[in-house]
Amino acid sequence: MLWIKNGRLVDPKSQTDQFYDICIERERIAGIFPPGSADQKQGEGDEVIEAAGLIVAPGLIDVHVHFREPGFTYKEDVATGAASAAAGGYTTVICMANTKPIVDNEETLTYLRERAKDMPVRVLNTAAITKGFQGKELTDMIGLKALGAVGFTDDGVPIADTSVVMEAMKMAKALNVPLSFHEEDPALIGSFGVNQGPVSVAVGVAGAPAVAEDVLVARDCALALNTGAEIDIQHISSGTSVAIVRAMKALGKNIHAEATPQHFSLTEEAVLQKGTLARVNPPLRTEADRLAIIEGLKDDTIDYIATDHAPHSKEEKEKEMKSAPSGMIGLETALALGITNLVKPGHLTLSHMLEKLTVNPAQLYHLDAGYVAVGGLADLVIFDENESWTVGENFKSRASNSPFIGDTLTGKVKYTICDGKVVYRDGE
Ligand code: DOR
Ligand code: ZN
């Protein structure tokens, strides 16, 4: 047995915020007792984690990561990605399908499902909506679901043809799987990764305007209302898009949205300071957009905090702005960015923020995870919500493309427990 003693259990699903001793037997929570119980009940050979002063919460769930295998393992692979997830307090991650080959076929998905088996955390896969991300022909969604795809997305590549999206939504509705959408209409984009405006001018690129996101968000929400498909608007970055989702959500419960830590923490100014490390699709935008995203998180227009963990190599990120790839890693800084920029300033309570990292994502993907209860899976994160630390370059991820390197954040993961096993300890 493993005991977690004297921790403050914050479980958004049951609205618990209380001190408890928690007992884990194999992969499940065997008991939740008043503090002091562990000392009486623990047996010879039981392992004990002293959690006085620490928060115990459900293991975090990320609906949006890129682990780059197969095809780009010099950036990340499933094992380094899973190690990065564990270090960030995550016990479940959902991988996007933009690998090489793309996850649009049975062989690639089968390979990845096998690969996930030996990982310290639960690594789940989405498959592509369209073959080759071409936006034309749907993949065999029935077959891919049967092989374990938990959802479908062409993330990274927006789908231009509205009729294809409509057809995908009808199929997703029939299969009871969510679709997630990268919303940037290429027709309105000068160049990806930097907000169109003074900053794109300053760095000499054409830029990506917020309206390119807004039009596709509006389109896909309208299609979701019409078809009833469960959809997730990915990494929302524009204040207008937040307002569109808010209005559309009033019309249908099947519309959901994500925000990333980078989009609620940074603005386009970061591009001037951090260069290509701040290049991301959709781009970091204005302070007004950032504040609108925080409002959207507060009033639950935005359901999930998702990292869009997007590893790239040093060589790639050292290229000039117009040719460096977009994206940043995020798994190891997400919880701290949420505590630092949402909880400490008083925008969200700790439980409300954790809801967007646990129970809400579990619901979208129909996962029996994201909560702490007797009989439930022993997937937990234990963290110090008050410890400050400075982000270094020593990530568990193979990559280190983070614009937060050098920043001092509050909130430090101490242990991650997945399936009843300690898969990460701070300092190891
Ligand atoms: O910046 C991004 N990078 N946005 C995406 O949607 C894809 C990601 C990647 O795969 O690098
Ligand atoms: Zn994306």
Short mmCIF file of N, CA, C and O in Angstrom, two decimals, residues 151-199:
data_model
loop_
_atom_site.label_atom_id
_atom_site.label_comp_id
_atom_site.label_asym_id
_atom_site.label_seq_id
_atom_site.Cartn_x
_atom_site.Cartn_y
_atom_site.Cartn_z
N GLY A 151 -10.51 10.39 -30.43
CA GLY A 151 -11.12 11.54 -31.06
C GLY A 151 -10.44 11.77 -32.39
O GLY A 151 -9.52 11.02 -32.76
N PHE A 152 -10.87 12.81 -33.10
CA PHE A 152 -10.32 13.08 -34.43
C PHE A 152 -9.98 14.55 -34.58
O PHE A 152 -10.71 15.42 -34.09
N THR A 153 -8.88 14.82 -35.27
CA THR A 153 -8.46 16.20 -35.49
C THR A 153 -7.44 16.26 -36.61
O THR A 153 -6.65 15.32 -36.80
N ASP A 154 -7.47 17.36 -37.35
CA ASP A 154 -6.39 17.66 -38.31
C ASP A 154 -5.48 18.72 -37.70
O ASP A 154 -4.89 19.53 -38.42
N ASP A 155 -5.36 18.75 -36.37
CA ASP A 155 -4.65 19.85 -35.70
C ASP A 155 -3.35 20.21 -36.40
O ASP A 155 -2.56 19.36 -36.77
N GLY A 156 -3.14 21.51 -36.52
CA GLY A 156 -1.97 22.02 -37.22
C GLY A 156 -2.40 22.54 -38.58
O GLY A 156 -1.85 23.51 -39.08
N VAL A 157 -3.40 21.86 -39.16
CA VAL A 157 -3.86 22.24 -40.50
C VAL A 157 -5.37 22.47 -40.46
O VAL A 157 -6.14 21.54 -40.27
N PRO A 158 -5.80 23.72 -40.60
CA PRO A 158 -7.23 24.00 -40.60
C PRO A 158 -7.90 23.37 -41.83
O PRO A 158 -7.29 23.24 -42.88
N ILE A 159 -9.15 22.96 -41.66
CA ILE A 159 -9.89 22.35 -42.78
C ILE A 159 -10.68 23.45 -43.50
O ILE A 159 -11.58 24.05 -42.92
N ALA A 160 -10.31 23.68 -44.73
CA ALA A 160 -10.91 24.81 -45.46
C ALA A 160 -12.32 24.50 -45.97
O ALA A 160 -13.20 25.37 -45.96
N ASP A 161 -12.56 23.27 -46.40
CA ASP A 161 -13.82 22.94 -47.06
C ASP A 161 -14.93 22.67 -46.03
O ASP A 161 -14.91 21.66 -45.32
N THR A 162 -15.91 23.56 -45.98
CA THR A 162 -16.98 23.46 -44.99
C THR A 162 -17.76 22.15 -45.11
O THR A 162 -18.19 21.57 -44.10
N SER A 163 -17.94 21.67 -46.32
CA SER A 163 -18.75 20.45 -46.49
C SER A 163 -18.02 19.23 -45.90
O SER A 163 -18.66 18.31 -45.39
N VAL A 164 -16.71 19.26 -45.93
CA VAL A 164 -15.94 18.17 -45.33
C VAL A 164 -16.10 18.18 -43.81
O VAL A 164 -16.29 17.14 -43.17
N VAL A 165 -16.07 19.38 -43.23
CA VAL A 165 -16.24 19.50 -41.79
C VAL A 165 -17.63 19.01 -41.38
O VAL A 165 -17.80 18.28 -40.40
N MET A 166 -18.63 19.38 -42.18
CA MET A 166 -20.01 18.96 -41.92
C MET A 166 -20.13 17.43 -41.92
O MET A 166 -20.71 16.84 -41.02
N GLU A 167 -19.53 16.83 -42.94
CA GLU A 167 -19.56 15.37 -43.07
C GLU A 167 -18.85 14.71 -41.86
O GLU A 167 -19.36 13.74 -41.29
N ALA A 168 -17.72 15.28 -41.47
CA ALA A 168 -16.96 14.73 -40.32
C ALA A 168 -17.79 14.83 -39.05
O ALA A 168 -17.80 13.92 -38.22
N MET A 169 -18.48 15.94 -38.89
CA MET A 169 -19.28 16.11 -37.67
C MET A 169 -20.43 15.11 -37.62
O MET A 169 -20.75 14.58 -36.55
N LYS A 170 -21.04 14.84 -38.75
CA LYS A 170 -22.13 13.86 -38.76
C LYS A 170 -21.60 12.49 -38.35
O LYS A 170 -22.22 11.76 -37.57
N MET A 171 -20.43 12.15 -38.88
CA MET A 171 -19.81 10.86 -38.54
C MET A 171 -19.42 10.83 -37.05
O MET A 171 -19.65 9.85 -36.35
N ALA A 172 -18.85 11.91 -36.57
CA ALA A 172 -18.42 11.98 -35.16
C ALA A 172 -19.62 11.84 -34.22
O ALA A 172 -19.55 11.17 -33.19
N LYS A 173 -20.70 12.46 -34.61
CA LYS A 173 -21.92 12.38 -33.80
C LYS A 173 -22.40 10.91 -33.74
O LYS A 173 -22.71 10.39 -32.67
N ALA A 174 -22.39 10.26 -34.89
CA ALA A 174 -22.83 8.86 -34.94
C ALA A 174 -21.91 7.96 -34.11
O ALA A 174 -22.36 7.01 -33.48
N LEU A 175 -20.61 8.29 -34.11
CA LEU A 175 -19.64 7.46 -33.38
C LEU A 175 -19.48 7.87 -31.91
O LEU A 175 -18.75 7.22 -31.16
N ASN A 176 -20.10 9.00 -31.53
CA ASN A 176 -19.96 9.52 -30.17
C ASN A 176 -18.50 9.78 -29.80
O ASN A 176 -18.03 9.37 -28.75
N VAL A 177 -17.80 10.44 -30.71
CA VAL A 177 -16.41 10.86 -30.44
C VAL A 177 -16.29 12.37 -30.68
O VAL A 177 -16.98 12.91 -31.55
N PRO A 178 -15.42 13.04 -29.92
CA PRO A 178 -15.24 14.47 -30.16
C PRO A 178 -14.32 14.76 -31.34
O PRO A 178 -13.45 13.95 -31.68
N LEU A 179 -14.54 15.92 -31.93
CA LEU A 179 -13.63 16.44 -32.96
C LEU A 179 -12.99 17.69 -32.39
O LEU A 179 -13.66 18.49 -31.74
N SER A 180 -11.69 17.88 -32.66
CA SER A 180 -11.09 19.14 -32.22
C SER A 180 -10.50 19.86 -33.43
O SER A 180 -9.97 19.23 -34.35
N PHE A 181 -10.62 21.18 -33.39
CA PHE A 181 -10.35 21.99 -34.58
C PHE A 181 -9.31 23.07 -34.34
O PHE A 181 -9.42 23.86 -33.39
N HIS A 182 -8.35 23.12 -35.24
CA HIS A 182 -7.38 24.22 -35.31
C HIS A 182 -7.98 25.27 -36.23
O HIS A 182 -8.13 25.02 -37.43
N GLU A 183 -8.30 26.42 -35.67
CA GLU A 183 -9.10 27.40 -36.39
C GLU A 183 -8.27 28.58 -36.91
O GLU A 183 -8.09 29.58 -36.23
N GLU A 184 -7.78 28.46 -38.11
CA GLU A 184 -7.12 29.61 -38.76
C GLU A 184 -7.34 29.45 -40.26
O GLU A 184 -6.80 28.51 -40.86
N ASP A 185 -8.14 30.33 -40.83
CA ASP A 185 -8.43 30.23 -42.26
C ASP A 185 -7.21 30.68 -43.06
O ASP A 185 -6.85 31.86 -43.04
N PRO A 186 -6.58 29.72 -43.76
CA PRO A 186 -5.34 30.07 -44.49
C PRO A 186 -5.55 31.19 -45.50
O PRO A 186 -4.61 31.94 -45.80
N ALA A 187 -6.79 31.34 -45.98
CA ALA A 187 -7.06 32.39 -46.98
C ALA A 187 -6.81 33.79 -46.42
O ALA A 187 -6.58 34.73 -47.18
N LEU A 188 -6.87 33.92 -45.11
CA LEU A 188 -6.71 35.25 -44.50
C LEU A 188 -5.36 35.41 -43.80
O LEU A 188 -5.11 36.39 -43.11
N ILE A 189 -4.48 34.44 -43.99
CA ILE A 189 -3.20 34.45 -43.26
C ILE A 189 -2.07 34.86 -44.18
O ILE A 189 -1.88 34.27 -45.25
N GLY A 190 -1.34 35.89 -43.76
CA GLY A 190 -0.14 36.28 -44.51
C GLY A 190 0.97 35.30 -44.23
O GLY A 190 1.60 34.75 -45.15
N SER A 191 1.23 35.08 -42.95
CA SER A 191 2.19 34.06 -42.52
C SER A 191 1.80 33.63 -41.12
O SER A 191 1.30 34.43 -40.32
N PHE A 192 2.02 32.35 -40.82
CA PHE A 192 1.59 31.79 -39.53
C PHE A 192 2.54 32.19 -38.39
O PHE A 192 3.72 32.44 -38.61
N GLY A 193 1.99 32.24 -37.19
CA GLY A 193 2.85 32.24 -36.00
C GLY A 193 3.05 33.56 -35.27
O GLY A 193 3.48 33.55 -34.13
N VAL A 194 2.76 34.68 -35.96
CA VAL A 194 2.91 35.99 -35.32
C VAL A 194 1.64 36.79 -35.61
O VAL A 194 1.16 36.81 -36.75
N ASN A 195 1.10 37.43 -34.57
CA ASN A 195 -0.12 38.22 -34.75
C ASN A 195 0.10 39.34 -35.76
O ASN A 195 1.14 40.01 -35.75
N GLN A 196 -0.89 39.53 -36.64
CA GLN A 196 -0.76 40.58 -37.65
C GLN A 196 -0.98 41.94 -37.00
O GLN A 196 -2.00 42.17 -36.36
N GLY A 197 -0.01 42.82 -37.13
CA GLY A 197 -0.09 44.14 -36.48
C GLY A 197 1.32 44.68 -36.31
O GLY A 197 2.23 44.26 -37.02
N PRO A 198 1.47 45.61 -35.37
CA PRO A 198 2.78 46.25 -35.20
C PRO A 198 3.92 45.25 -34.97
O PRO A 198 5.04 45.48 -35.45
N VAL A 199 3.64 44.16 -34.26
CA VAL A 199 4.73 43.21 -33.97
C VAL A 199 5.14 42.45 -35.23
O VAL A 199 6.33 42.26 -35.50
#
